[in-house]
PDB file of C-alpha atoms in Angstrom:
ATOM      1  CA  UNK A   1       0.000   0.000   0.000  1.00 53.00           C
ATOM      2  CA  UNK A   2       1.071   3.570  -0.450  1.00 54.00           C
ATOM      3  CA  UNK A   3       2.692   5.197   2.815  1.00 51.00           C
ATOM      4  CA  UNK A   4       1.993   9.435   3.154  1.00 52.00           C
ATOM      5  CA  UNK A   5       5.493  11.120   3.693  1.00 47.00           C
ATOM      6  CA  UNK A   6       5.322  14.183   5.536  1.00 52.00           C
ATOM      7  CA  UNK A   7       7.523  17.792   5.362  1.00 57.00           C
ATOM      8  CA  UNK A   8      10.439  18.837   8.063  1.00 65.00           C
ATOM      9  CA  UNK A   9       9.518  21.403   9.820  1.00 64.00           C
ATOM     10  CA  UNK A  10      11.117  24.624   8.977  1.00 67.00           C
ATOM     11  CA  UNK A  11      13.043  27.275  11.619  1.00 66.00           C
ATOM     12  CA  UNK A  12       9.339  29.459  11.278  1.00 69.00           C
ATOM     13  CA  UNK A  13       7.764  26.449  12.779  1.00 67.00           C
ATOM     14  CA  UNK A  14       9.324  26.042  15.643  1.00 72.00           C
ATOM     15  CA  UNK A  15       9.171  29.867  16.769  1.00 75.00           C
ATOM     16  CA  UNK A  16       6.051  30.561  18.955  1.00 77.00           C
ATOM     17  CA  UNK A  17       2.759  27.639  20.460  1.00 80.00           C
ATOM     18  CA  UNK A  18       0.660  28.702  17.282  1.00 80.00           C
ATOM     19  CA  UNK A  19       3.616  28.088  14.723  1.00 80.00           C
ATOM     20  CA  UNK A  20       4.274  24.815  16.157  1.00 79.00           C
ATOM     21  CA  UNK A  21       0.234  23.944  16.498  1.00 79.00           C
ATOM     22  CA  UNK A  22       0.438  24.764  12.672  1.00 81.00           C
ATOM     23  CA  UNK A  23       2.815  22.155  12.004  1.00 75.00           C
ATOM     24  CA  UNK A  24       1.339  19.800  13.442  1.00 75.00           C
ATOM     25  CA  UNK A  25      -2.104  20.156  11.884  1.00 79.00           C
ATOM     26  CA  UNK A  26      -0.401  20.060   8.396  1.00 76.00           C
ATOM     27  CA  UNK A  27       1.763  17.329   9.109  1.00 77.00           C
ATOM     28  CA  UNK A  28      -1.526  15.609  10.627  1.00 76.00           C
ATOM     29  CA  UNK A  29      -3.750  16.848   7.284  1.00 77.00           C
ATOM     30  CA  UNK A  30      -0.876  15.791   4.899  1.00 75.00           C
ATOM     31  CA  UNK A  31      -1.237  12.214   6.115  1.00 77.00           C
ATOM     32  CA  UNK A  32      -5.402  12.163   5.081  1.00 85.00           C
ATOM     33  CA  UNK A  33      -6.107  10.332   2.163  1.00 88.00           C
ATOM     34  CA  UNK A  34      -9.175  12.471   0.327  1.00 92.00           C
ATOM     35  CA  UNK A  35      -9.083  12.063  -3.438  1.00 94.00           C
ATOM     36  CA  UNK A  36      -6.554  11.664  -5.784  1.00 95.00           C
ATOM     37  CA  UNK A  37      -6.285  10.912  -9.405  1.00 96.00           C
ATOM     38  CA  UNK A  38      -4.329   6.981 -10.000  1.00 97.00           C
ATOM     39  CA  UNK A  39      -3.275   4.438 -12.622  1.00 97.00           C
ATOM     40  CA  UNK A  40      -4.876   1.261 -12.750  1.00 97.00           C
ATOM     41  CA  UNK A  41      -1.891  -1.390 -12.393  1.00 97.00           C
ATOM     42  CA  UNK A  42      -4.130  -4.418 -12.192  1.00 98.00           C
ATOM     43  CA  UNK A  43      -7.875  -5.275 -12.643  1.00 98.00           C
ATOM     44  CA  UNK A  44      -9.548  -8.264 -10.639  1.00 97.00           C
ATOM     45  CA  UNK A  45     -12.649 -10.081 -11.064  1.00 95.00           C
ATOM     46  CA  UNK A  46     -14.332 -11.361  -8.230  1.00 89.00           C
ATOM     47  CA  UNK A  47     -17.895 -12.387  -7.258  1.00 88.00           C
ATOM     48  CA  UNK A  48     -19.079  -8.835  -5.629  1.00 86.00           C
ATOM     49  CA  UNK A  49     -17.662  -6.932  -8.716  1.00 91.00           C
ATOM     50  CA  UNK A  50     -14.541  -5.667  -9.970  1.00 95.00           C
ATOM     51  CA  UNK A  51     -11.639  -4.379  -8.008  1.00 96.00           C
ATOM     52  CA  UNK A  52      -8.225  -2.477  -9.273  1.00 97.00           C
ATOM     53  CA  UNK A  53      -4.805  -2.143  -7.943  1.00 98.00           C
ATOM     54  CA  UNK A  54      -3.744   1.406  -8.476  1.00 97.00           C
ATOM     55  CA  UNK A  55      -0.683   3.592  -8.107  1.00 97.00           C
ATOM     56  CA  UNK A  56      -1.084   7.275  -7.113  1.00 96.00           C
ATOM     57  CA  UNK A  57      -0.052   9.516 -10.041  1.00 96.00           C
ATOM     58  CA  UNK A  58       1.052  12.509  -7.966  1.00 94.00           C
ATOM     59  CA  UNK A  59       3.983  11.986  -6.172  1.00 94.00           C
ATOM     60  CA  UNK A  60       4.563  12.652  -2.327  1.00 88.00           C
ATOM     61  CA  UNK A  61       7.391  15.248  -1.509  1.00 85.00           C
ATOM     62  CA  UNK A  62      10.041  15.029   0.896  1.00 82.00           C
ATOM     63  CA  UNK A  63      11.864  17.740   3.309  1.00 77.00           C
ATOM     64  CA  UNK A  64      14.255  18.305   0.083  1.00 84.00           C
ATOM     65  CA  UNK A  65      11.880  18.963  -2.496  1.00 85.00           C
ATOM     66  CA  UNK A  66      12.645  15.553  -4.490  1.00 90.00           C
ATOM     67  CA  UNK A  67       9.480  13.440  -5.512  1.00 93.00           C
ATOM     68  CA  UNK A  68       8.706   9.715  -4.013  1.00 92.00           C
ATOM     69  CA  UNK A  69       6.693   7.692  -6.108  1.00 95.00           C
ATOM     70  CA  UNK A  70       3.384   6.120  -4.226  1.00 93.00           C
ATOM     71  CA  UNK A  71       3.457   1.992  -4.037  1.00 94.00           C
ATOM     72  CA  UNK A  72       0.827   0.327  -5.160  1.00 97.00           C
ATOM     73  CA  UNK A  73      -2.751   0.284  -3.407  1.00 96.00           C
ATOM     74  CA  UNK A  74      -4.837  -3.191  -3.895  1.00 96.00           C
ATOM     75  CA  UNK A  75      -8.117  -4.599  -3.901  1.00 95.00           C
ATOM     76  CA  UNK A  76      -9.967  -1.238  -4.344  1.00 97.00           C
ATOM     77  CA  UNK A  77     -13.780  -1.719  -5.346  1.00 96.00           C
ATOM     78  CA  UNK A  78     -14.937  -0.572  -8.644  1.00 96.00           C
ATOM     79  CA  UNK A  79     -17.654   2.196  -8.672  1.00 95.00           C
ATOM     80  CA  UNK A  80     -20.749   1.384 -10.827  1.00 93.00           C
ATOM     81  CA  UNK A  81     -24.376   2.931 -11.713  1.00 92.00           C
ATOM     82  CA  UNK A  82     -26.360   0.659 -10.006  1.00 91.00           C
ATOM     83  CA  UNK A  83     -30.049   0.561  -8.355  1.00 93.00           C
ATOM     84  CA  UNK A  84     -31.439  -2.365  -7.057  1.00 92.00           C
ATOM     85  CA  UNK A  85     -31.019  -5.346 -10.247  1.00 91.00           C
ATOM     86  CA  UNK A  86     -29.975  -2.785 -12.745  1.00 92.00           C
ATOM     87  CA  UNK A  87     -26.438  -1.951 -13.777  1.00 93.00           C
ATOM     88  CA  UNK A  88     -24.503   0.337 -16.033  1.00 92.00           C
ATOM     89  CA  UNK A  89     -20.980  -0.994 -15.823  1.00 91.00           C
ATOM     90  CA  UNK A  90     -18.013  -0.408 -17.666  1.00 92.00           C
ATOM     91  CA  UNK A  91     -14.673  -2.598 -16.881  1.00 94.00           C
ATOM     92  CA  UNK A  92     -10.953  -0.278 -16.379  1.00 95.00           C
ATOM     93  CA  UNK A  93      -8.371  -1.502 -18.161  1.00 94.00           C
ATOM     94  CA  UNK A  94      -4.494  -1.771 -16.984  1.00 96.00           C
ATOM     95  CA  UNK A  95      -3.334   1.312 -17.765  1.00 95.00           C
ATOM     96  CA  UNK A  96      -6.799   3.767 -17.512  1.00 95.00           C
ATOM     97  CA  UNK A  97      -6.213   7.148 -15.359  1.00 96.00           C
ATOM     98  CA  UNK A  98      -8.866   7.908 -12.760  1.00 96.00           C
ATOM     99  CA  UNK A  99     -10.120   8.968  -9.722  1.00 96.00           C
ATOM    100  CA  UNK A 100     -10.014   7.562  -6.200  1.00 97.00           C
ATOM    101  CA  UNK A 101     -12.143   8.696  -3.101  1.00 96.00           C
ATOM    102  CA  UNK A 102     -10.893   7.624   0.269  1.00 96.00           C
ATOM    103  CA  UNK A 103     -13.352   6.920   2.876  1.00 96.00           C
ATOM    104  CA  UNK A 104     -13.757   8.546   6.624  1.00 95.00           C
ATOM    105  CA  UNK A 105     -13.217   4.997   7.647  1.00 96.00           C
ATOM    106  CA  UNK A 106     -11.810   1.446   7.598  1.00 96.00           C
ATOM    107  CA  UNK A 107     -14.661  -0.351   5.180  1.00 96.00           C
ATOM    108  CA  UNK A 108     -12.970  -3.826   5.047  1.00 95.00           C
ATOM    109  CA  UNK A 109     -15.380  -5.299   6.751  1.00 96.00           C
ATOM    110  CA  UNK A 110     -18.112  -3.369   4.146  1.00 95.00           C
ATOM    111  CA  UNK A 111     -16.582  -4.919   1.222  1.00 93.00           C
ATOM    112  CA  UNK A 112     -16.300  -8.505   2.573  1.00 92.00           C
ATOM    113  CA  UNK A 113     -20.304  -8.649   3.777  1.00 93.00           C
ATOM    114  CA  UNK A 114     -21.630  -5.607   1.291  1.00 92.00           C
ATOM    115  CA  UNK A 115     -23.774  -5.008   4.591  1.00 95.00           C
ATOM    116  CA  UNK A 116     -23.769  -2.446   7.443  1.00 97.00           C
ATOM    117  CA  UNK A 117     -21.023  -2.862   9.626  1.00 97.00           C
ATOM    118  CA  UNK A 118     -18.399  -1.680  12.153  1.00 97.00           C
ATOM    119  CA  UNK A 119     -15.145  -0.250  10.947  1.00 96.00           C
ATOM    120  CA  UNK A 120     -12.497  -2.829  10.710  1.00 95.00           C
ATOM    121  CA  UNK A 121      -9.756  -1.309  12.330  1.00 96.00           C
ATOM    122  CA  UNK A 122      -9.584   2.686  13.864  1.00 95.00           C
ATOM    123  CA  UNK A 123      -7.658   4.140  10.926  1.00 94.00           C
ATOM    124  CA  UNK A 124      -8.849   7.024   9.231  1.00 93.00           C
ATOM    125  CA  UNK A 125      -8.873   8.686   5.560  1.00 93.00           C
ATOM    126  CA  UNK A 126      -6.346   5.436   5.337  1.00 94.00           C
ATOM    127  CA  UNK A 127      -5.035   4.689   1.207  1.00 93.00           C
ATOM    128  CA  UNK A 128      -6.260   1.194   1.681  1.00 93.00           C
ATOM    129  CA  UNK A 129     -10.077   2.605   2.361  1.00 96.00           C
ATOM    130  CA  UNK A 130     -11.106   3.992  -1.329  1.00 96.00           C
ATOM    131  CA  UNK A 131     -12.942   3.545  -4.561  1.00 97.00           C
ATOM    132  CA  UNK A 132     -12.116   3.786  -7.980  1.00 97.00           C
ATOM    133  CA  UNK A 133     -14.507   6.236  -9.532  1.00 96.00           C
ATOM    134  CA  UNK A 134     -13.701   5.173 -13.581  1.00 94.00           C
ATOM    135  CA  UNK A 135     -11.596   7.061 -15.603  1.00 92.00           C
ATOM    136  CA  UNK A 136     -10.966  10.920 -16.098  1.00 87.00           C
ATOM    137  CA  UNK A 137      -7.906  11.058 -18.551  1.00 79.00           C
ATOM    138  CA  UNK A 138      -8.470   9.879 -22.172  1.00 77.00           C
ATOM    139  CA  UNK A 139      -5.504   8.484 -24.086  1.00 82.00           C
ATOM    140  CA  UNK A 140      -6.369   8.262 -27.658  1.00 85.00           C
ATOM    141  CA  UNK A 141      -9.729   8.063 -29.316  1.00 87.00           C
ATOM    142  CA  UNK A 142     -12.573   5.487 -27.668  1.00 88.00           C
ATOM    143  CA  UNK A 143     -13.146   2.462 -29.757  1.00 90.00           C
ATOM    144  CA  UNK A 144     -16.710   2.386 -27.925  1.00 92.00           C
ATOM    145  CA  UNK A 145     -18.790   4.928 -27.140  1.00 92.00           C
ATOM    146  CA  UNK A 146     -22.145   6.333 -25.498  1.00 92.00           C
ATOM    147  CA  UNK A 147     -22.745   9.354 -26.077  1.00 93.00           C
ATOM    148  CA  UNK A 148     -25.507  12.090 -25.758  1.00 94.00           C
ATOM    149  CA  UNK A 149     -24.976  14.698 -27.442  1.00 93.00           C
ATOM    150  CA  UNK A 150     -26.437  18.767 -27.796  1.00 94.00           C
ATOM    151  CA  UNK A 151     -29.119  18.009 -29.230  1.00 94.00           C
ATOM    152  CA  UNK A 152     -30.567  15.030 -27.023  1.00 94.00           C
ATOM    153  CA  UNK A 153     -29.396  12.390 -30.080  1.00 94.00           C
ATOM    154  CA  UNK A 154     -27.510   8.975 -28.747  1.00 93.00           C
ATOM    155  CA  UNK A 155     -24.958   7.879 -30.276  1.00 93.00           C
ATOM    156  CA  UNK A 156     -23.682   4.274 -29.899  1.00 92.00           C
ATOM    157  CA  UNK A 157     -20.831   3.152 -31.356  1.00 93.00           C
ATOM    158  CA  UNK A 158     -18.749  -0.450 -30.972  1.00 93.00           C
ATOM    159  CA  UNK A 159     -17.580  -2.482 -33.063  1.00 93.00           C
ATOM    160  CA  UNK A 160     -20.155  -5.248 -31.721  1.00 92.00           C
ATOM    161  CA  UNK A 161     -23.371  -4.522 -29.740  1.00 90.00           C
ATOM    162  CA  UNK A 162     -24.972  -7.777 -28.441  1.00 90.00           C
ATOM    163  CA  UNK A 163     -28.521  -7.189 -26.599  1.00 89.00           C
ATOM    164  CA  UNK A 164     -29.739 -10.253 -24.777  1.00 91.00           C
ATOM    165  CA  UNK A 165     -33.319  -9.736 -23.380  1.00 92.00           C
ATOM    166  CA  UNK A 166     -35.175 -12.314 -21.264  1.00 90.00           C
ATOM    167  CA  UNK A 167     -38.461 -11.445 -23.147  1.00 92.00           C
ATOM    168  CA  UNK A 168     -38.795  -8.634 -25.450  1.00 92.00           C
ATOM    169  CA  UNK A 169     -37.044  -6.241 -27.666  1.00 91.00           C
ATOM    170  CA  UNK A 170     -39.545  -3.419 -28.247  1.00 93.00           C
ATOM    171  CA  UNK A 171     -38.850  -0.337 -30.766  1.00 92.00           C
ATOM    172  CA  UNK A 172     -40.877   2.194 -31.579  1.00 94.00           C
ATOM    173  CA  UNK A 173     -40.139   3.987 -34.581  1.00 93.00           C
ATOM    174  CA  UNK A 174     -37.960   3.257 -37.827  1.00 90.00           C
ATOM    175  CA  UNK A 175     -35.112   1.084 -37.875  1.00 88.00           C
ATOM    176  CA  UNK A 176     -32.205   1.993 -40.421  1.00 88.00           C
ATOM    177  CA  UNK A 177     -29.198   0.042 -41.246  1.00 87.00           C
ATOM    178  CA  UNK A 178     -27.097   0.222 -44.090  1.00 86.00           C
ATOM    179  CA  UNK A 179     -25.703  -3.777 -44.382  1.00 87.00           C
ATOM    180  CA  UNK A 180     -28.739  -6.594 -43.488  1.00 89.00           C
ATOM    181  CA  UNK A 181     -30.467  -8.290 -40.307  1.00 88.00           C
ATOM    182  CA  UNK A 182     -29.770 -11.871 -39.191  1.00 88.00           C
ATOM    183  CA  UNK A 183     -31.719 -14.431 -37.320  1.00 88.00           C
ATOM    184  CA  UNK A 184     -29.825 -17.126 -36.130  1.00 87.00           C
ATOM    185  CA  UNK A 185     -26.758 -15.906 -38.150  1.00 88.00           C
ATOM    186  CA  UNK A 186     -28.998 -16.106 -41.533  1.00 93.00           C
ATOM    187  CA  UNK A 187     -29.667 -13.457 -43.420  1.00 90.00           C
ATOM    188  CA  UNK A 188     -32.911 -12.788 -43.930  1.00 90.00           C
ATOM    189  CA  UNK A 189     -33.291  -8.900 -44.908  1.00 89.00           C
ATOM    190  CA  UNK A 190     -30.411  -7.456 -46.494  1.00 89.00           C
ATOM    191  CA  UNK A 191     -30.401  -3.879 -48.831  1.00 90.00           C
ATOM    192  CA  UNK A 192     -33.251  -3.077 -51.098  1.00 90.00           C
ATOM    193  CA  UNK A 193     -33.153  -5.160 -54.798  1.00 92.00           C
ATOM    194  CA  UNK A 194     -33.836  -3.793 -58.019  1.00 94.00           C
ATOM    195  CA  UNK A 195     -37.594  -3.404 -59.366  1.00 94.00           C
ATOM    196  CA  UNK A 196     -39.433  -6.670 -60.684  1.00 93.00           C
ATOM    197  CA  UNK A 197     -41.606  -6.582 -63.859  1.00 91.00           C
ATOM    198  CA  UNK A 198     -44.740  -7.899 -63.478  1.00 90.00           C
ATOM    199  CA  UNK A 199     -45.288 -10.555 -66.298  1.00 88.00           C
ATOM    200  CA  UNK A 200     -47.017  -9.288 -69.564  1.00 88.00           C
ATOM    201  CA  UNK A 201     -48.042 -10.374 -72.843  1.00 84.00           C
ATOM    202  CA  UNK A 202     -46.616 -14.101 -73.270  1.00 82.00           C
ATOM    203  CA  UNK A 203     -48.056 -17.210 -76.292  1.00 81.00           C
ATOM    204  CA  UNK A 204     -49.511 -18.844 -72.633  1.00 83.00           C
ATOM    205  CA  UNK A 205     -51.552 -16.499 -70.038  1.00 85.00           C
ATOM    206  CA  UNK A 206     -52.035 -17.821 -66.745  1.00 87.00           C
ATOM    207  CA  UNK A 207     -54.691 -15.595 -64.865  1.00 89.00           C
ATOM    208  CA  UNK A 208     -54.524 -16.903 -61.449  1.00 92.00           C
ATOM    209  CA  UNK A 209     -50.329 -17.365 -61.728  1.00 92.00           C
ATOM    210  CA  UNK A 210     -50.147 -13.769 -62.807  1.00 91.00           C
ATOM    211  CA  UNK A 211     -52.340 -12.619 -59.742  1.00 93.00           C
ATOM    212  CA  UNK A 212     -50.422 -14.468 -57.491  1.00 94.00           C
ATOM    213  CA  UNK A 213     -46.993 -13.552 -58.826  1.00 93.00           C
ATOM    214  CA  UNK A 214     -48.388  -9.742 -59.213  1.00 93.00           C
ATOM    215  CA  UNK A 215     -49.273  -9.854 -55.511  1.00 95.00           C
ATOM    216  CA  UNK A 216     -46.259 -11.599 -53.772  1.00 95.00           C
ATOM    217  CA  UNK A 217     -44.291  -8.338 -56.227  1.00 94.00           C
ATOM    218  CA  UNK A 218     -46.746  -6.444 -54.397  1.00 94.00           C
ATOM    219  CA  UNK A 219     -45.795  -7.224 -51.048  1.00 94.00           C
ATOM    220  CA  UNK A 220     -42.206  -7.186 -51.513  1.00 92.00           C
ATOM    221  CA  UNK A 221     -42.611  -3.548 -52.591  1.00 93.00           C
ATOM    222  CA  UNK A 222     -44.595  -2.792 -49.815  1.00 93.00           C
ATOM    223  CA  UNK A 223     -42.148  -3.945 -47.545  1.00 90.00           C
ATOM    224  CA  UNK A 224     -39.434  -2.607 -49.453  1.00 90.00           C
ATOM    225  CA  UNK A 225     -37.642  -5.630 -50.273  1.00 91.00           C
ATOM    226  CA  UNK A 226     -37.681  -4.406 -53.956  1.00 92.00           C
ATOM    227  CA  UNK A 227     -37.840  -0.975 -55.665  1.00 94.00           C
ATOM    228  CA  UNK A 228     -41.097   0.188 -56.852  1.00 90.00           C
TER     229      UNK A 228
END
């Protein structure tokens, strides 16, 4: 886990009860975990969720001005948009920059039994008591995307979109799409054909073949299978 380092006092805060009562509230404040931004090191799966090992991305500073790097926190629980059975989720990856929020107290205990529960321990604002809030920093251009935009339009974009519903997909309005739809990995719509003659003229008329060809044309129009 990470460690806080803490400044040397300087000759001013030695000089006088207030001075020194300073001191000691920074030095006492500069050892609170509160926020910070991190990098994920190390993504877990486990049966309450996700949780990341992260490493603190702004250094601590020692009594000589030189930087010390932050070790790495584990175990921290992944923040989703959850209430009751529904979730929006989205996984970190090794490398993601985000945000951590360190808790008041010890909430070991919290994430073992996801119930009400005493503190584990009597630290406080402790690195080892936070949660990874998702990322903040974008490197690159997102492969996948949700986005609302100005003018209340959604965009989603992926380069697969699987829906799995329990008992209904149900769209109102038009559906567009510019390749075909599959059931079952068959084809069975794909972009709009050329237009169909309707038989004419012909040595050997069939009436009730021509009114059953002229109508199945009909339908396929209609449903835009085929241009007019």
């Amino acid at each position: 886990m990470s460690k806080a380092v803490t400044t040397q006092a300087g000759i001013g805060d030695l000089h006088g009860d207030f001075n020194q009562i300073a001191f000691i509230a920074r030095q006492i404040i500069n050892g609170m975990a509160t926020s910070a931004p991190a990098k994920v090191m190390a993504v877990h799966d486990g049966p309450n969720g996700w949780t990341v090992d992260v490493q603190i991305m702004v250094n601590q500073i020692d009594g000589k001005g030189e930087g010390i790097p932050h070790g790495t926190i584990h175990g921290l629980p992944v923040k989703t948009l959850r209430a009751g059975t529904s979730e929006i989720r989205i996984k970190p990856r090794v490398g993601d920059k985000g945000l951590i929020s360190f808790c008041h107290s010890d909430i070991s205990v919290v994430k073992k039994t996801g119930d009400i529960a005493n503190p584990g321990s009597r630290r406080k604002f402790d690195w080892s008591d936070g949660v990874y809030l998702g990322s903040f920093h974008a490197d690159g251009e997102a492969t996948s995307v949700i986005e609302i935009g100005d003018d209340d339009n959604v965009l989603i974009k992926s380069p697969t979109v699987a829906l799995q519903a329990s008992d209904l997909v149900d769209i109102t309005g038009p559906v567009t799409t510019d390749s075909e739809y599959r059931v079952g990995g068959t084809k069975v719509v794909g972009i709009q054909q050329g237009a169909i003659t309707a038989p004419t003229g012909g040595a050997t008329i069939d009436s009730q073949a021509r009114t059953a060809i002229n109508a199945i044309l009909s339908a396929m129009r209609t449903h835009g299978l085929i241009a007019p």
